[in-house]
CSV table of C-alpha atoms in Angstrom, one decimal:
chain,number,residue,atom,x,y,z
P,1,MET,CA,12.6,4.9,24.6
P,2,SER,CA,14.1,5.1,28.1
P,3,THR,CA,12.9,6.8,31.3
P,4,PRO,CA,14.3,6.6,34.8
P,5,ALA,CA,12.2,4.7,37.3
P,6,GLY,CA,12.4,7.5,39.8
P,7,PRO,CA,12.7,11.3,40.2
P,8,GLU,CA,16.5,11.5,39.9
P,9,PRO,CA,17.5,14.2,37.3
P,10,VAL,CA,18.7,12.9,33.9
P,11,THR,CA,20.7,14.8,31.4
P,12,ARG,CA,20.2,14.0,27.8
P,13,TYR,CA,22.4,14.4,24.7
P,14,VAL,CA,21.3,13.8,21.1
P,15,GLU,CA,23.2,13.6,17.7
P,16,HIS,CA,22.7,12.0,14.3
P,17,VAL,CA,25.4,9.5,13.4
P,18,MET,CA,25.5,6.4,11.2
P,19,GLY,CA,22.3,7.5,9.5
P,20,MET,CA,20.3,7.3,12.8
P,21,PRO,CA,19.6,9.3,15.9
P,22,ILE,CA,22.0,8.6,18.8
P,23,SER,CA,20.8,9.7,22.2
P,24,LEU,CA,22.5,9.4,25.6
P,25,ALA,CA,20.9,9.7,29.1
P,26,LEU,CA,23.2,10.2,32.1
P,27,ARG,CA,22.5,10.4,35.8
P,28,GLY,CA,24.8,10.6,38.8
P,29,ARG,CA,28.0,12.4,39.5
P,30,HIS,CA,29.0,13.3,36.0
P,31,ALA,CA,25.7,13.7,34.3
P,32,ASP,CA,26.1,17.3,33.3
P,33,ASP,CA,29.7,18.6,33.4
P,34,GLU,CA,32.8,18.8,31.3
P,35,ARG,CA,33.7,15.1,31.8
P,36,ALA,CA,30.2,14.1,30.6
P,37,ARG,CA,30.5,16.3,27.5
P,38,ALA,CA,34.0,14.9,26.8
P,39,ALA,CA,32.7,11.3,27.1
P,40,TRP,CA,29.8,12.1,24.8
P,41,ALA,CA,32.3,13.5,22.2
P,42,GLU,CA,34.3,10.3,22.5
P,43,VAL,CA,31.1,8.2,21.9
P,44,LEU,CA,30.3,10.1,18.8
P,45,ALA,CA,33.9,9.9,17.5
P,46,SER,CA,33.9,6.1,18.0
P,47,LEU,CA,30.6,5.7,16.1
P,48,ARG,CA,31.8,7.9,13.3
P,49,GLU,CA,34.9,5.7,12.9
P,50,ALA,CA,32.7,2.6,12.9
P,51,ASP,CA,30.7,4.2,10.1
P,52,ARG,CA,33.9,5.0,8.1
P,53,VAL,CA,35.0,1.4,8.3
P,54,PHE,CA,31.7,-0.5,8.1
P,55,SER,CA,29.1,1.5,6.2
P,56,THR,CA,27.7,-0.3,3.2
P,57,TYR,CA,26.3,3.0,1.9
P,58,ARG,CA,29.7,4.6,1.6
P,59,PRO,CA,31.7,3.3,-1.5
P,60,ASP,CA,34.9,4.3,0.2
P,61,SER,CA,34.3,2.4,3.4
P,62,VAL,CA,36.7,-0.5,4.3
P,63,VAL,CA,33.8,-3.0,4.1
P,64,SER,CA,32.7,-1.7,0.7
P,65,ARG,CA,36.2,-2.1,-0.6
P,66,LEU,CA,36.5,-5.6,0.9
P,67,ASP,CA,33.2,-6.6,-0.7
P,68,ARG,CA,34.4,-5.4,-4.1
P,69,GLY,CA,37.6,-7.4,-3.7
P,70,GLU,CA,39.9,-4.3,-3.7
P,71,ILE,CA,41.5,-5.3,-0.4
P,72,THR,CA,41.8,-8.6,1.5
P,73,GLU,CA,40.6,-9.2,5.0
P,74,ASP,CA,44.2,-9.2,6.1
P,75,GLU,CA,44.6,-5.7,4.9
P,76,CYS,CA,41.6,-4.5,6.9
P,77,PRO,CA,41.7,-3.0,10.4
P,78,PRO,CA,41.5,-5.8,13.1
P,79,GLU,CA,38.0,-4.8,14.1
P,80,VAL,CA,36.7,-6.0,10.7
P,81,GLY,CA,37.9,-9.5,11.5
P,82,GLU,CA,36.2,-9.3,14.9
P,83,VAL,CA,32.9,-8.4,13.3
P,84,LEU,CA,33.2,-11.0,10.6
P,85,ALA,CA,33.9,-13.6,13.3
P,86,LEU,CA,30.8,-12.6,15.2
P,87,GLY,CA,28.8,-12.9,12.0
P,88,ALA,CA,30.1,-16.4,11.4
P,89,LEU,CA,29.2,-17.4,15.0
P,90,ALA,CA,25.7,-15.9,14.7
P,91,GLN,CA,25.2,-17.8,11.4
P,92,ALA,CA,26.1,-21.1,13.0
P,93,GLN,CA,24.0,-20.5,16.2
P,94,SER,CA,21.0,-19.3,14.2
P,95,ASP,CA,21.0,-22.4,11.9
P,96,GLY,CA,21.8,-20.0,9.0
P,97,ALA,CA,18.8,-17.6,9.5
P,98,PHE,CA,21.3,-14.8,10.3
P,99,ARG,CA,23.9,-14.2,7.6
P,100,ILE,CA,26.3,-11.4,6.7
P,101,ARG,CA,27.0,-12.7,3.3
P,102,ARG,CA,23.9,-13.3,1.0
P,103,PRO,CA,23.5,-13.7,-2.8
P,104,GLY,CA,22.9,-10.4,-4.5
P,105,PRO,CA,20.8,-9.9,-7.7
P,106,ASP,CA,23.7,-11.1,-9.8
P,107,GLY,CA,24.1,-14.3,-7.6
P,108,ARG,CA,27.4,-13.0,-6.1
P,109,LEU,CA,27.7,-13.3,-2.3
P,110,ALA,CA,27.5,-9.7,-1.1
P,111,LEU,CA,29.0,-8.7,2.3
P,112,ASP,CA,26.6,-6.8,4.6
P,113,PRO,CA,27.7,-7.0,8.3
P,114,SER,CA,25.1,-4.4,9.3
P,115,GLY,CA,23.3,-6.9,11.5
P,116,VAL,CA,26.3,-7.1,13.7
P,117,VAL,CA,27.8,-3.7,13.4
P,118,LYS,CA,25.2,-1.5,15.1
P,119,GLY,CA,25.1,-3.3,18.4
P,120,TRP,CA,28.9,-4.0,18.4
P,121,ALA,CA,29.7,-0.4,17.6
P,122,VAL,CA,27.5,1.0,20.3
P,123,ASP,CA,28.9,-1.4,22.9
P,124,ARG,CA,32.4,-0.4,21.9
P,125,ALA,CA,31.5,3.3,22.1
P,126,THR,CA,30.4,3.0,25.8
P,127,ALA,CA,34.1,2.7,26.9
P,128,ALA,CA,34.2,6.5,27.5
P,129,LEU,CA,30.9,6.3,29.5
P,130,ILE,CA,32.1,3.3,31.6
P,131,ALA,CA,35.1,5.5,32.6
P,132,LEU,CA,32.8,8.1,34.3
P,133,PRO,CA,32.8,7.4,38.0
P,134,ALA,CA,29.5,7.0,39.9
P,135,THR,CA,27.5,7.7,36.7
P,136,ASP,CA,24.8,5.6,35.1
P,137,PHE,CA,24.1,5.8,31.4
P,138,CYS,CA,21.6,4.6,28.8
P,139,LEU,CA,22.9,5.0,25.2
P,140,SER,CA,20.4,4.5,22.4
P,141,ALA,CA,21.1,4.0,18.7
P,142,GLY,CA,18.0,4.1,16.5
P,143,GLY,CA,15.9,2.7,19.3
P,144,ASP,CA,18.2,-0.1,20.4
P,145,LEU,CA,19.9,0.6,23.8
P,146,THR,CA,22.7,-0.3,26.1
P,147,CYS,CA,22.4,0.7,29.8
P,148,ARG,CA,24.6,0.6,32.9
P,149,THR,CA,23.6,1.2,36.5
P,150,ILE,CA,26.5,1.0,39.0
P,151,ARG,CA,25.1,2.9,42.0
P,152,PRO,CA,23.3,0.6,44.5
P,153,SER,CA,20.6,3.1,45.2
P,154,ALA,CA,19.8,3.9,41.6
P,155,PRO,CA,16.6,2.5,40.0
P,156,PRO,CA,16.6,0.5,36.7
P,157,TRP,CA,16.1,2.2,33.4
P,158,ARG,CA,12.6,1.6,32.1
P,159,ILE,CA,12.6,0.7,28.4
P,160,GLY,CA,9.5,1.1,26.4
P,161,ILE,CA,8.9,-1.4,23.6
P,162,GLU,CA,6.9,0.0,20.6
P,163,ASP,CA,3.9,-1.8,19.2
P,164,PRO,CA,5.0,-2.7,15.7
P,165,LEU,CA,1.4,-2.5,14.5
P,166,ASP,CA,1.0,1.1,16.0
P,167,PRO,CA,4.5,2.6,16.8
P,168,ARG,CA,2.8,5.5,18.6
P,169,ARG,CA,1.8,3.0,21.3
P,170,ILE,CA,4.0,1.3,23.9
P,171,ILE,CA,3.2,-2.4,24.1
P,172,ALA,CA,5.4,-3.3,27.1
P,173,VAL,CA,8.0,-1.9,29.5
P,174,VAL,CA,11.2,-3.6,30.5
P,175,PRO,CA,13.2,-2.6,33.6
P,176,VAL,CA,16.9,-2.9,32.9
P,177,PHE,CA,19.8,-2.1,35.3
P,178,SER,CA,22.6,-3.1,33.0
P,179,GLY,CA,22.5,-4.8,29.5
P,180,GLY,CA,21.3,-4.3,26.0
P,181,VAL,CA,17.8,-4.2,24.5
P,182,ALA,CA,17.2,-4.5,20.7
P,183,THR,CA,14.1,-4.8,18.5
P,184,SER,CA,13.9,-6.2,15.0
P,185,GLY,CA,10.9,-5.6,12.8
P,186,THR,CA,9.7,-3.6,9.8
P,187,ALA,CA,7.7,-0.8,11.6
P,188,HIS,CA,10.2,1.9,10.6
P,189,ARG,CA,12.4,0.6,7.8
P,190,GLY,CA,10.1,-1.6,5.8
P,191,GLY,CA,11.0,-5.1,4.5
P,192,HIS,CA,14.8,-4.8,5.0
P,193,LEU,CA,15.2,-8.1,7.0
P,194,VAL,CA,15.4,-11.4,5.3
P,195,ASP,CA,15.8,-15.1,6.3
P,196,GLY,CA,19.4,-15.9,5.4
P,197,ARG,CA,18.4,-19.4,4.4
P,198,THR,CA,15.9,-18.4,1.8
P,199,GLY,CA,16.7,-14.7,1.0
P,200,ARG,CA,13.0,-13.9,1.5
P,201,ALA,CA,11.3,-11.6,4.1
P,202,PRO,CA,10.2,-13.6,7.1
P,203,GLU,CA,6.4,-14.2,7.5
P,204,GLY,CA,4.3,-14.8,10.6
P,205,VAL,CA,6.0,-12.4,12.9
P,206,ALA,CA,5.7,-8.6,13.5
P,207,SER,CA,8.7,-7.8,15.8
P,208,VAL,CA,11.1,-9.4,18.2
P,209,THR,CA,12.7,-7.7,21.2
P,210,VAL,CA,15.7,-9.2,23.0
P,211,ILE,CA,17.3,-8.3,26.3
P,212,ALA,CA,20.8,-9.6,26.8
P,213,ASP,CA,24.0,-8.8,28.7
P,214,THR,CA,25.3,-6.8,25.7
P,215,LEU,CA,23.7,-4.9,22.9
P,216,THR,CA,25.9,-6.8,20.4
P,217,TRP,CA,24.1,-10.1,21.2
P,218,ALA,CA,20.7,-8.5,21.8
P,219,ASP,CA,20.8,-7.0,18.3
P,220,ILE,CA,22.1,-10.2,16.6
P,221,GLU,CA,19.6,-12.4,18.3
P,222,ALA,CA,16.6,-10.1,17.7
P,223,THR,CA,17.5,-10.2,14.0
P,224,ALA,CA,18.0,-13.9,14.0
P,225,ALA,CA,14.8,-14.6,15.8
P,226,TYR,CA,12.9,-12.3,13.5
P,227,ALA,CA,14.4,-14.1,10.5
P,228,HIS,CA,12.9,-17.4,11.9
P,229,GLY,CA,9.5,-15.9,11.2
P,230,ALA,CA,6.7,-17.9,12.8
P,231,ASP,CA,9.3,-20.0,14.6
P,232,ALA,CA,10.8,-16.9,16.3
P,233,ALA,CA,9.7,-17.6,19.9
P,234,ARG,CA,10.7,-21.2,19.8
P,235,TRP,CA,14.2,-20.4,18.5
P,236,LEU,CA,14.6,-17.5,21.0
P,237,GLY,CA,13.6,-19.8,23.8
P,238,THR,CA,16.7,-22.0,23.1
P,239,ARG,CA,19.0,-19.1,23.8
P,240,PRO,CA,20.2,-19.4,27.5
P,241,GLY,CA,19.3,-16.6,29.8
P,242,ARG,CA,17.7,-14.4,27.2
P,243,ARG,CA,14.5,-12.4,27.9
P,244,GLY,CA,12.5,-11.8,24.8
P,245,LEU,CA,9.1,-10.4,23.5
P,246,VAL,CA,7.7,-11.6,20.2
P,247,VAL,CA,4.8,-9.7,18.7
P,248,TRP,CA,2.7,-11.6,16.2
P,249,PRO,CA,0.9,-10.1,13.2
P,250,ASP,CA,-2.5,-10.3,15.0
P,251,GLY,CA,-1.2,-8.3,17.9
P,252,GLY,CA,-0.7,-11.2,20.3
P,253,THR,CA,2.6,-11.6,22.2
P,254,THR,CA,4.8,-14.3,23.6
P,255,VAL,CA,7.4,-13.7,26.4
P,256,THR,CA,10.4,-15.9,26.5
P,257,GLY,CA,13.0,-16.5,29.1
P,258,PRO,CA,13.1,-15.0,32.7
P,259,THR,CA,10.3,-12.7,33.7
P,260,GLY,CA,10.6,-8.9,33.8
P,261,ILE,CA,8.5,-7.7,30.9
P,262,SER,CA,5.3,-6.0,31.7
C-alpha cells in the first residue's frame, strides 16, 4: 500500500498482469496525460513479455521449455541468462537458503526463477516511467513496490506494511523516496516458500520486509531472509545498507539496518 506524505494530487492506474494486481501511482508534471498513459501501456507490455518468457504456469513459456530440456540456455533470450545469474548469486549470498532450482517430487531439479523474476521484471518495466520528466512514481506488483522521487520539494512515498497475523492491519509505515520494498510471508499465498537447503517451509518467522535500492534485491533478500526462518533477522543484518522488518509468529518485531521504519 502506498500513500503520498502530503496533499499533492496522485493519479492511479490498475491492471491485472502476471497473475497479480499491478498498480501505478504518479504525481508531478505527467501524472495524468497522454505521456503518462503511454508510459503505463509500456509498463504493462513489458510485464506481459516477462510473463511470456518466465511464467512457470504457462507450458509454452521459455522457462517451462528450458526446464523440460526442449531448449538450451543458449537458445533462450538473453534476459533468461540474466535472471539465472541473479539466482546463482542469490544462492551463494544466502548460503543456499534461496534457490531457483530445487528437487521436485521425482527428485529432478526443477527450475523456478519466480523468486527473482517479479522484482526484476518490475524494475525493468520502470524504464518508461523513468523517462517521464518531473514525474514521481510508485509501481506496485502484488504488494511489492518500487518508487522514485526526483523533485526536491516532493515528499517520500509512505509504504504501509501489513501485519501477517492480521492483513487488515498495518503494522508499520516506511517512508521511501526512491527504492524497492518487498515482503515475503504466507499471509496471502499460503506455504509456497521453502528453505532451499531443506526443501521444507521455514519455521519461526511470520514475514520479512526489506527496503533496498532496487526491487530486484529487496524481493530476493526478503525471500532469502524468510527462508532462514528463526534466523531471518540475523542473516538480514549481514546485508550492507539494508533496512528490514521481521515479524515473528508471536507478533513481535525486529528492525534491522538503518532506522526509518515506524
